[in-house]
Coordinates of C-alpha atoms and ligand atoms in Angstrom, one line a residue:
M1 CA -6.4 6.8 21.5
S2 CA -5.0 10.1 20.3
A3 CA -7.0 11.8 23.0
V4 CA -4.9 10.3 25.7
I5 CA -1.6 11.4 24.2
S6 CA -0.3 14.5 25.8
F7 CA 1.9 16.8 23.8
P8 CA 5.1 18.4 25.2
K9 CA 4.7 22.1 25.8
K10 CA 8.1 22.9 24.5
A11 CA 9.3 21.6 21.2
D12 CA 11.6 18.6 21.8
E13 CA 13.8 16.7 19.3
I14 CA 14.3 13.3 17.8
I15 CA 17.9 12.0 17.5
S16 CA 18.5 9.8 14.5
Y17 CA 21.2 7.2 14.8
N18 CA 23.0 5.0 12.2
P19 CA 22.0 1.5 13.3
A20 CA 25.2 0.0 12.0
T21 CA 27.6 2.3 14.0
G22 CA 25.4 3.9 16.6
A23 CA 26.7 7.3 15.4
E24 CA 24.3 10.2 15.5
V25 CA 23.0 11.1 12.0
G26 CA 21.4 14.3 13.3
R27 CA 18.7 15.9 15.4
V28 CA 15.4 17.2 14.2
E29 CA 12.8 19.2 16.1
N30 CA 9.5 17.5 16.9
T31 CA 6.6 19.3 15.3
S32 CA 4.1 20.4 17.9
A33 CA 0.5 19.3 17.7
E34 CA -0.4 22.9 17.0
D35 CA 2.1 23.1 14.1
V36 CA 0.8 19.8 12.7
E37 CA -2.7 21.3 12.7
N38 CA -1.4 24.4 11.0
A39 CA 0.3 22.3 8.4
V40 CA -3.0 20.6 7.5
E41 CA -4.7 23.9 7.4
Q42 CA -2.1 25.3 5.0
A43 CA -2.2 22.2 2.9
R44 CA -6.0 22.6 2.7
A45 CA -5.6 26.3 1.7
V46 CA -3.2 25.6 -1.1
F47 CA -5.3 22.6 -2.3
Q48 CA -7.7 25.0 -3.9
M49 CA -4.9 26.1 -6.1
W50 CA -3.2 22.8 -6.6
R51 CA -6.5 21.0 -7.6
T52 CA -6.9 23.3 -10.6
T53 CA -3.3 22.8 -11.9
S54 CA -3.2 20.8 -15.2
F55 CA -1.8 17.3 -15.3
A56 CA 0.9 18.8 -17.5
T57 CA 2.0 21.1 -14.7
R58 CA 1.9 18.4 -12.0
R59 CA 3.9 16.1 -14.4
K60 CA 6.5 18.8 -14.8
F61 CA 7.1 19.1 -11.0
V62 CA 7.2 15.3 -10.5
M63 CA 9.6 14.8 -13.4
K64 CA 11.8 17.7 -12.1
A65 CA 11.9 16.0 -8.7
R66 CA 12.9 12.8 -10.5
E67 CA 15.8 14.6 -12.1
I68 CA 16.9 15.9 -8.8
I69 CA 16.9 12.4 -7.3
L70 CA 19.0 11.1 -10.2
A71 CA 21.5 13.9 -9.8
E72 CA 21.8 13.3 -6.0
M73 CA 21.3 9.5 -6.2
D74 CA 24.6 8.6 -4.5
D75 CA 24.0 11.0 -1.5
I76 CA 20.4 9.8 -1.2
A77 CA 21.4 6.2 -1.2
L78 CA 24.0 6.9 1.5
L79 CA 21.5 8.7 3.6
I80 CA 19.0 5.8 3.3
S81 CA 21.7 3.4 4.3
N82 CA 23.0 5.5 7.2
E83 CA 19.6 6.1 8.7
S84 CA 18.0 2.6 8.1
G85 CA 21.0 0.3 8.2
K86 CA 20.2 -1.3 4.9
P87 CA 23.0 -2.1 2.4
I88 CA 23.6 0.7 -0.1
A89 CA 22.9 -1.9 -2.9
E90 CA 19.4 -2.2 -1.6
A91 CA 19.0 1.6 -1.2
F92 CA 19.5 1.7 -5.0
S93 CA 17.7 -1.5 -6.0
M94 CA 14.7 -1.5 -3.6
E95 CA 14.1 2.2 -3.0
I96 CA 15.6 4.6 -5.5
A97 CA 15.1 2.6 -8.8
P98 CA 11.5 1.5 -8.1
V99 CA 10.3 4.9 -6.9
L100 CA 11.9 6.6 -10.0
D101 CA 9.9 4.2 -12.1
L102 CA 6.8 4.9 -10.2
M103 CA 7.3 8.6 -10.6
Q104 CA 7.7 8.5 -14.4
Y105 CA 4.7 6.1 -14.7
F106 CA 2.2 8.2 -12.7
A107 CA 3.6 11.5 -14.0
R108 CA 2.9 10.3 -17.5
R109 CA -0.2 8.1 -17.0
A110 CA -2.3 9.7 -14.2
E111 CA -4.2 11.9 -16.7
K112 CA -5.2 8.9 -18.7
L113 CA -6.0 6.7 -15.7
L114 CA -8.2 9.5 -14.3
K115 CA -9.9 10.4 -17.5
P116 CA -13.6 11.0 -17.1
R117 CA -15.5 7.8 -17.9
K118 CA -18.9 7.4 -19.5
I119 CA -21.4 5.0 -17.9
N120 CA -23.7 2.9 -19.9
I121 CA -27.1 3.6 -18.2
G122 CA -29.1 1.2 -20.4
L123 CA -32.7 2.3 -21.1
Y124 CA -32.3 5.6 -19.2
G125 CA -30.1 6.6 -22.2
L126 CA -33.2 6.4 -24.4
L127 CA -34.8 9.0 -22.1
G128 CA -32.0 11.4 -23.2
R129 CA -30.0 10.9 -20.0
T130 CA -26.2 10.7 -19.9
S131 CA -23.9 9.7 -17.0
K132 CA -20.2 10.1 -16.5
I133 CA -17.7 9.8 -13.7
V134 CA -15.3 12.6 -13.0
Y135 CA -12.4 11.8 -10.6
Q136 CA -12.1 14.7 -8.1
P137 CA -9.1 15.0 -5.8
L138 CA -9.8 14.5 -2.1
G139 CA -7.9 17.4 -0.4
V140 CA -5.1 16.8 2.1
V141 CA -3.5 13.4 2.1
A142 CA -1.7 12.5 5.3
I143 CA 1.1 10.0 4.8
I144 CA 2.3 8.1 7.9
P145 CA 4.9 5.5 6.9
A146 CA 7.1 3.0 8.7
W147 CA 10.9 3.1 8.7
N148 CA 11.7 0.0 6.6
Y149 CA 11.4 1.6 3.1
P150 CA 11.6 5.2 4.3
F151 CA 12.2 6.7 0.9
S152 CA 10.3 4.7 -1.7
I153 CA 7.0 4.2 0.2
P154 CA 6.2 7.7 1.3
L155 CA 7.7 9.3 -1.8
G156 CA 5.7 7.0 -4.1
E157 CA 2.5 7.8 -2.2
A158 CA 3.2 11.5 -2.2
V159 CA 3.7 11.4 -6.0
M160 CA 0.5 9.6 -6.6
S161 CA -1.4 12.0 -4.3
L162 CA 0.0 15.0 -6.1
M163 CA -0.8 13.6 -9.6
A164 CA -4.3 13.1 -8.4
G165 CA -4.6 16.8 -7.4
N166 CA -4.1 16.5 -3.6
T167 CA -1.8 18.2 -1.3
V168 CA 0.4 16.2 1.2
V169 CA 1.4 16.3 4.8
L170 CA 4.0 13.6 5.5
K171 CA 5.2 12.4 8.9
P172 CA 8.2 10.1 8.4
S173 CA 9.0 7.4 11.0
E174 CA 10.8 8.8 14.0
L175 CA 13.7 6.4 13.1
T176 CA 14.2 7.9 9.7
P177 CA 13.4 11.7 10.0
F178 CA 16.2 12.9 7.7
I179 CA 15.0 10.8 4.8
G180 CA 11.6 12.4 5.3
L181 CA 13.2 15.8 5.3
K182 CA 15.1 14.9 2.1
I183 CA 11.8 14.1 0.4
G184 CA 10.6 17.6 1.3
E185 CA 13.8 19.1 0.1
I186 CA 13.5 17.3 -3.3
F187 CA 10.1 18.8 -3.9
E188 CA 11.3 22.2 -2.8
K189 CA 14.2 22.1 -5.2
A190 CA 11.8 21.0 -7.9
G191 CA 10.0 24.3 -7.4
L192 CA 6.7 22.8 -6.1
P193 CA 4.6 25.6 -4.7
E194 CA 4.9 26.2 -1.0
N195 CA 2.8 23.9 1.3
V196 CA 1.8 21.5 -1.4
V197 CA 4.1 18.9 0.3
Q198 CA 4.9 19.5 3.9
I199 CA 7.0 17.3 6.3
V200 CA 6.2 17.2 10.0
N201 CA 8.4 15.3 12.4
G202 CA 7.9 13.2 15.5
A203 CA 6.9 9.8 16.8
G204 CA 3.4 8.4 17.6
A205 CA 2.1 11.6 19.2
T206 CA 2.9 13.6 16.1
G207 CA 1.2 10.9 13.9
A208 CA -1.8 11.0 16.2
A209 CA -1.9 14.8 15.9
L210 CA -1.9 14.5 12.2
V211 CA -4.8 12.1 12.3
E212 CA -6.6 14.3 14.7
A213 CA -6.2 17.3 12.4
A214 CA -8.8 15.7 10.1
P215 CA -7.0 15.3 6.8
D216 CA -9.1 14.0 3.9
K217 CA -7.2 10.7 3.6
I218 CA -4.6 8.8 5.6
M219 CA -2.1 6.5 3.9
F220 CA -0.7 4.5 6.8
T221 CA 2.1 1.9 6.7
G222 CA 3.0 0.2 9.9
S223 CA 2.0 -2.4 12.5
V224 CA -1.5 -3.8 12.9
A225 CA -1.7 -2.3 16.4
T226 CA -1.0 1.2 15.2
G227 CA -3.2 0.7 12.2
K228 CA -6.2 -0.1 14.4
R229 CA -5.5 2.9 16.6
I230 CA -5.4 5.2 13.6
A231 CA -8.5 3.7 12.1
E232 CA -10.3 4.3 15.4
A233 CA -9.1 7.9 15.7
A234 CA -9.8 8.6 12.0
A235 CA -13.4 7.3 12.4
K236 CA -14.1 10.3 14.6
N237 CA -13.8 12.6 11.5
L238 CA -14.9 9.9 9.1
T239 CA -11.5 10.1 7.5
S240 CA -10.9 7.2 5.1
V241 CA -7.7 5.3 5.8
V242 CA -5.6 3.0 3.7
L243 CA -3.8 0.6 6.0
E244 CA -0.7 -1.2 4.8
L245 CA 0.1 -3.5 7.7
G246 CA 2.2 -6.5 8.7
G247 CA 2.8 -9.8 7.0
K248 CA 3.8 -13.4 7.6
D249 CA 4.3 -14.2 4.0
A250 CA 4.4 -17.8 2.9
M251 CA 6.6 -19.3 0.2
I252 CA 5.4 -22.7 -1.2
V253 CA 8.0 -24.8 -3.0
F254 CA 6.8 -27.8 -4.9
A255 CA 9.3 -30.6 -5.7
D256 CA 9.0 -29.9 -9.4
A257 CA 10.3 -26.3 -8.9
N258 CA 13.7 -25.1 -10.1
L259 CA 15.2 -25.7 -6.6
E260 CA 18.4 -23.7 -7.3
L261 CA 16.3 -20.7 -8.2
A262 CA 13.8 -21.2 -5.4
A263 CA 16.7 -21.4 -2.9
D264 CA 18.1 -18.1 -4.3
G265 CA 14.7 -16.6 -4.1
A266 CA 14.1 -17.7 -0.5
V267 CA 17.5 -16.3 0.6
W268 CA 16.8 -12.9 -1.0
G269 CA 13.1 -12.9 0.0
A270 CA 13.8 -13.7 3.6
F271 CA 17.0 -11.7 4.2
C272 CA 16.9 -8.6 2.1
N273 CA 16.6 -5.5 4.2
S274 CA 17.5 -7.8 7.1
G275 CA 14.1 -9.4 6.8
Q276 CA 12.5 -6.1 7.6
S277 CA 10.1 -6.1 4.6
C278 CA 6.4 -6.4 5.1
S279 CA 6.5 -9.0 2.3
S280 CA 9.5 -10.9 3.6
V281 CA 9.3 -14.7 3.3
E282 CA 8.6 -15.6 6.9
R283 CA 7.4 -19.1 6.4
L284 CA 8.7 -21.6 3.8
Y285 CA 6.7 -24.7 3.0
V286 CA 8.5 -27.2 0.9
E287 CA 7.2 -30.5 -0.5
E288 CA 8.6 -33.2 1.6
S289 CA 10.5 -35.0 -1.1
A290 CA 12.5 -31.8 -2.0
A291 CA 13.0 -30.6 1.6
A292 CA 16.5 -31.9 2.2
E293 CA 17.9 -30.6 -1.1
L294 CA 16.2 -27.2 -0.9
T295 CA 17.3 -26.8 2.8
R296 CA 20.9 -27.7 2.0
K297 CA 21.0 -25.2 -0.9
I298 CA 19.5 -22.5 1.3
V299 CA 21.9 -23.0 4.1
E300 CA 24.9 -23.0 1.7
K301 CA 23.8 -19.8 0.2
T302 CA 23.0 -18.1 3.5
K303 CA 26.5 -18.9 4.9
K304 CA 28.0 -17.0 2.0
L305 CA 26.2 -13.8 2.7
K306 CA 28.3 -10.9 3.9
Q307 CA 27.0 -8.9 6.8
G308 CA 28.3 -5.5 7.6
A309 CA 27.8 -1.8 7.6
G310 CA 25.3 -0.7 4.9
D311 CA 27.7 1.8 3.3
S312 CA 30.1 -0.9 2.1
V313 CA 29.4 -1.9 -1.5
T314 CA 30.0 -5.6 -0.7
T315 CA 27.5 -5.8 2.2
D316 CA 24.6 -8.2 1.6
I317 CA 22.9 -7.9 5.0
G318 CA 23.0 -4.7 7.0
A319 CA 22.1 -3.9 10.6
M320 CA 18.6 -4.2 12.0
S321 CA 17.0 -0.8 12.2
S322 CA 16.3 -0.8 15.9
E323 CA 17.0 -2.6 19.1
R324 CA 13.3 -3.2 19.6
Q325 CA 13.2 -5.1 16.3
L326 CA 16.3 -7.1 17.1
K327 CA 14.8 -8.2 20.4
I328 CA 11.7 -9.6 18.6
V329 CA 13.9 -11.6 16.3
A330 CA 15.9 -13.0 19.2
D331 CA 12.7 -13.9 21.0
H332 CA 11.3 -15.7 18.0
V333 CA 14.5 -17.6 17.3
A334 CA 14.6 -18.7 21.0
S335 CA 11.0 -19.7 20.9
F336 CA 11.6 -21.8 17.7
E337 CA 14.3 -23.7 19.5
K338 CA 12.3 -24.1 22.6
E339 CA 9.4 -25.5 20.6
G340 CA 11.6 -28.1 18.9
A341 CA 12.8 -26.5 15.6
K342 CA 16.5 -26.6 14.7
I343 CA 18.7 -23.6 14.0
L344 CA 20.8 -24.7 10.9
T345 CA 22.8 -21.5 10.6
G346 CA 22.8 -18.0 12.2
G347 CA 20.9 -17.3 15.4
K348 CA 23.4 -14.9 16.9
S349 CA 23.7 -11.2 17.0
K350 CA 26.3 -8.5 17.7
D351 CA 25.2 -4.9 18.3
L352 CA 22.3 -4.4 15.9
F353 CA 23.5 -7.1 13.4
Y354 CA 21.4 -10.2 13.6
E355 CA 22.8 -13.1 11.5
P356 CA 20.6 -14.5 8.7
T357 CA 19.1 -17.5 10.3
V358 CA 17.7 -20.7 8.7
I359 CA 15.5 -22.9 10.8
S360 CA 14.2 -26.4 10.0
G361 CA 11.5 -28.5 11.5
A362 CA 9.1 -25.6 11.9
N363 CA 5.4 -26.0 12.0
N364 CA 2.3 -23.8 12.2
S365 CA 1.6 -24.5 15.9
M366 CA 4.9 -22.7 16.8
R367 CA 4.3 -19.1 18.0
A368 CA 6.9 -17.6 15.8
M369 CA 5.1 -19.2 12.7
Q370 CA 2.1 -17.0 13.5
E371 CA 3.5 -13.7 14.8
E372 CA 5.3 -11.3 12.4
T373 CA 9.1 -11.5 13.0
F374 CA 10.2 -8.7 10.7
G375 CA 13.8 -9.9 10.8
P376 CA 16.3 -12.2 9.0
T377 CA 14.8 -15.6 9.9
L378 CA 13.7 -18.3 7.4
P379 CA 11.8 -21.1 9.1
I380 CA 11.2 -24.2 6.9
A381 CA 8.2 -26.5 7.2
T382 CA 7.1 -29.4 5.0
F383 CA 3.9 -30.5 3.3
K384 CA 2.9 -33.7 1.4
I385 CA 0.1 -32.6 -1.0
E386 CA -1.1 -29.4 -2.7
A387 CA -4.2 -28.9 -0.6
E388 CA -2.1 -29.1 2.6
A389 CA 0.3 -26.4 1.3
V390 CA -2.7 -24.1 0.6
K391 CA -4.1 -24.8 4.1
L392 CA -0.8 -24.1 5.8
A393 CA -0.2 -20.9 3.9
N394 CA -3.7 -19.7 4.7
D395 CA -3.4 -20.6 8.4
S396 CA -2.4 -17.0 9.4
E397 CA -4.0 -13.8 10.5
F398 CA -2.0 -12.1 7.8
G399 CA -2.4 -12.1 4.0
L400 CA 0.0 -9.6 2.4
T401 CA 1.9 -11.6 -0.2
A402 CA 2.9 -15.2 -0.9
S403 CA 4.8 -17.1 -3.6
V404 CA 4.4 -20.5 -5.3
W405 CA 7.3 -22.2 -6.9
T406 CA 6.8 -24.9 -9.5
R407 CA 7.6 -25.6 -13.2
D408 CA 4.0 -26.4 -13.7
L409 CA 2.5 -22.9 -14.3
K410 CA -1.0 -24.2 -14.4
K411 CA -0.6 -25.6 -11.0
G412 CA 1.2 -22.4 -9.9
R413 CA -1.7 -20.2 -10.9
R414 CA -4.3 -22.7 -9.5
V415 CA -2.5 -22.6 -6.1
A416 CA -2.0 -18.9 -6.2
E417 CA -5.7 -18.2 -6.6
Q418 CA -6.5 -20.2 -3.5
I419 CA -4.1 -18.3 -1.3
E420 CA -5.5 -15.5 0.9
A421 CA -3.1 -12.7 0.1
G422 CA -3.2 -9.4 -1.8
T423 CA -0.4 -10.5 -4.1
V424 CA 0.7 -14.0 -5.0
C425 CA 3.7 -14.5 -7.2
V426 CA 4.5 -17.7 -9.2
N427 CA 8.3 -18.3 -9.3
E428 CA 8.9 -14.8 -8.0
V429 CA 9.1 -13.3 -4.6
L430 CA 8.6 -10.0 -2.7
Y431 CA 9.5 -7.5 -5.4
T432 CA 6.2 -6.4 -6.8
H433 CA 5.9 -3.3 -4.5
G434 CA 8.6 -2.1 -6.9
I435 CA 6.2 -2.3 -9.9
G436 CA 4.2 0.8 -9.3
Q437 CA 1.7 -0.2 -12.0
T438 CA 0.4 -3.1 -9.8
P439 CA -1.8 -2.8 -6.8
W440 CA -0.3 -3.4 -3.3
G441 CA -2.2 -4.2 -0.2
G442 CA -3.2 -7.1 2.0
F443 CA -6.1 -9.4 2.9
K444 CA -7.1 -10.1 6.5
N445 CA -5.0 -8.3 9.1
S446 CA -2.4 -7.2 6.5
G447 CA -4.6 -4.2 5.8
N448 CA -7.3 -2.3 4.1
G449 CA -7.3 -0.6 0.7
R450 CA -4.5 -0.4 -1.8
T451 CA -1.6 1.7 -2.8
H452 CA 0.0 1.7 -6.3
G453 CA -1.7 0.7 -9.5
I454 CA -5.0 2.1 -10.7
E455 CA -6.6 0.7 -7.5
G456 CA -4.1 2.8 -5.4
L457 CA -4.8 5.9 -7.5
M458 CA -8.5 5.5 -7.0
E459 CA -7.9 5.6 -3.2
L460 CA -6.7 9.2 -3.8
V461 CA -9.7 10.5 -5.6
Q462 CA -13.4 10.6 -5.1
P463 CA -15.6 9.6 -8.1
Q464 CA -18.2 12.2 -8.9
H465 CA -21.2 11.2 -11.0
I466 CA -22.3 13.9 -13.4
H467 CA -25.8 13.1 -14.7
V468 CA -27.4 15.2 -17.5
N469 CA -30.9 15.2 -18.9
K470 CA -30.4 16.3 -22.5
L471 CA -34.2 16.3 -23.2
A472 CA -35.3 18.5 -20.4
I473 CA -38.8 19.3 -21.8
L474 CA -41.3 17.1 -19.9
P475 CA -41.7 16.3 -16.2
N476 CA -40.7 12.8 -15.3
A477 CA -43.4 10.2 -15.1
W478 CA -42.4 9.3 -11.5
W479 CA -42.8 12.9 -10.3
M480 CA -45.9 14.1 -8.3
P481 CA -48.9 14.1 -8.3
Y482 CA -49.6 10.5 -7.7
G483 CA -52.8 8.6 -8.2
A484 CA -54.3 5.4 -9.6
N485 CA -52.9 6.0 -13.0
A486 CA -49.5 6.8 -11.6
I487 CA -49.5 3.5 -9.6
E488 CA -50.4 1.6 -12.7
T489 CA -47.5 3.2 -14.6
F490 CA -45.0 2.5 -11.8
K491 CA -46.2 -1.2 -11.8
G492 CA -45.4 -1.1 -15.5
F493 CA -41.9 0.2 -14.7
A494 CA -41.4 -2.7 -12.3
K495 CA -42.7 -5.2 -14.8
Y496 CA -41.2 -3.9 -18.1
F497 CA -38.7 -1.1 -17.8
A498 CA -36.8 -2.8 -14.9
S499 CA -36.4 -5.9 -17.1
G500 CA -33.7 -4.0 -19.0
S501 CA -35.4 -5.1 -22.3
L502 CA -36.4 -2.5 -24.9
F503 CA -38.9 -5.0 -26.3
Q504 CA -40.6 -5.4 -22.9
T505 CA -40.4 -1.6 -22.2
A506 CA -42.3 -0.9 -25.4
K507 CA -45.4 -2.5 -23.7
L508 CA -45.3 0.4 -21.3
T509 CA -45.9 3.1 -24.0
P510 CA -49.7 3.5 -23.7
K511 CA -49.6 3.8 -19.9
L512 CA -46.6 6.2 -20.2
L513 CA -48.4 8.4 -22.7
K514 CA -51.5 8.6 -20.4
R515 CA -49.3 9.5 -17.5
I516 CA -47.5 12.3 -19.4
I517 CA -50.8 13.8 -20.5
E518 CA -51.9 13.7 -16.9
L519 CA -48.8 15.4 -15.7
R520 CA -49.0 18.1 -18.4
K521 CA -52.6 18.8 -17.4
K522 CA -51.9 19.3 -13.6
Ligands
NAD1 P1 4.6 1.4 13.7 O1 3.1 1.0 13.6 O2 5.2 1.4 15.0 O3 4.8 2.9 13.2 C1 4.4 3.3 11.9 C2 4.2 4.8 11.8 O4 3.1 5.2 12.6 C3 5.4 5.6 12.3 O5 5.6 6.7 11.5 C4 4.9 6.0 13.7 O6 5.5 7.1 14.2 C5 3.4 6.2 13.5 N1 2.6 6.1 14.7 C6 2.8 5.4 15.8 N2 1.7 5.5 16.6 C7 0.8 6.3 16.0 C8 -0.5 6.8 16.4 N3 -1.1 6.5 17.5 N4 -1.1 7.6 15.5 C9 -0.5 8.0 14.3 N5 0.7 7.5 13.9 C10 1.4 6.7 14.8 O7 5.3 0.5 12.6 P2 6.9 0.4 12.3 O8 7.5 -0.4 13.4 O9 7.4 1.7 11.9 O10 6.8 -0.5 11.0 C11 6.9 -1.9 11.0 C12 5.5 -2.5 10.5 O11 5.2 -1.9 9.3 C13 5.6 -3.9 10.3 O12 4.5 -4.6 10.8 C14 5.6 -4.1 8.8 O13 5.0 -5.3 8.3 C15 4.7 -2.9 8.4 N6 4.9 -2.5 7.0 C16 3.8 -2.8 6.1 C17 4.0 -2.5 4.8 C18 2.9 -2.8 3.8 O14 3.0 -2.3 2.7 N7 1.9 -3.6 4.1 C19 5.2 -1.9 4.3 C20 6.2 -1.6 5.2 C21 6.0 -1.9 6.6

């Protein structure tokens, strides 16, 4: 994998384009493999200092970075929109606002969430032993994100890493390098000590160099194929990896749902960020009796969406981020048509703008109902009974998120728990990545590990067990020398002590006393 990638001798550059206009946003130098390695080394050197900073100090830097974002919010939103093509509205609602919330949450709560924890060790406690868990930082966290939420995903992961006491090397997607540089600039302005957060730039080869440089953790967001490559390369150094990968998220709508709301939810869930969300609704299953009404509402609402350049305040749907992505969407729409589904609205593109597209008559045997589209398509299929809906939703290699829509919350929860996905919402869709307090991650091929929430914070620390013998006066009964009496005592351990019962363990007392005398005599 990374071994076969050859690095350019001379530093070359990445050109970043505005997908809506094709205009150049700017050029950045590719970081050479050697400089990536240096960055990891520098991050490791400064880790020794950063790990000993107090939570209060870390909090101060993160809250300062937050203030800077608030002060520069309009410019940051414009940059996000210009580099990714997304509507400026979504730069605020889906990137800036959620990450500011995550920042204040982990800045204020990380200390409590990572507080050392006592362990109840049962009968060993009676022997004067205590155990506690201390959460130690890992070292250098490498963050390798995708381009679709280029601000909130890497920044959120960087903040969590820092609060846990780690240093960070971040390689933004090659499609959004300036947003990555902006993240670095924000921390610099916040006065963060040098090298605690570093940005390296480039495409896959730079990412591979970062993996190769043996960081202590890799937080990866991207495709299944790249995720597998990274996991394979990381295994060489036994680097643990969190993989946030693709999705083919199902939305199940029962006939008793609020269909107006479900239609609004489907339109937003499928088309926000031009469908380029890992948790986009990519398959809608509606109960047969409600299919006509729900489909009519969805089509009506879709036709009203305004598509245009992201920097216009009235734009609902922006441009796709890349031609490669647009081609996948066009291919999937064509394959839906070829396999007998019907395009109800959309299906056309101009430059990098792909129209929001609603498709009826879809079913799971169609190729585009199985592969991730990552674009503004909403294929609709039907089901007759609850069990069928669950089966259809689970018939996928992916399992990132899903949603269930019904007025019967008991049924909603029941169905939710049967769906193989990392997050399942009832009467809600897509947005929980924005709730930093909740874990995010997928089942099946959607990934490994978690980001966000206490589970995500735990990915960024290593639990250390501190065990203390407060009565360190006698040798342990299980120490050497062994002999017949020792064996009898150990049998007693198996029979009585290992029962966990104090009453049973009391039966061991005579044997234990004999054994202690024996040990003292040796
Ligand atoms: P990608 O896999 O092409 O690239 C992701 C990142 O990996 C980029 O920064 C890229 O430069 C880097 N990279 C590529 N090859 C590499 C290698 N060999 N070693 C190290 N790094 C390498 O993905 P993409 O097209 O940028 O993103 C789209 C995918 O991301 C979709 O599948 C989407 O579902 C997924 N995604 C998942 C989540 C989630 O939370 N699960 C969130 C956002 C996006």
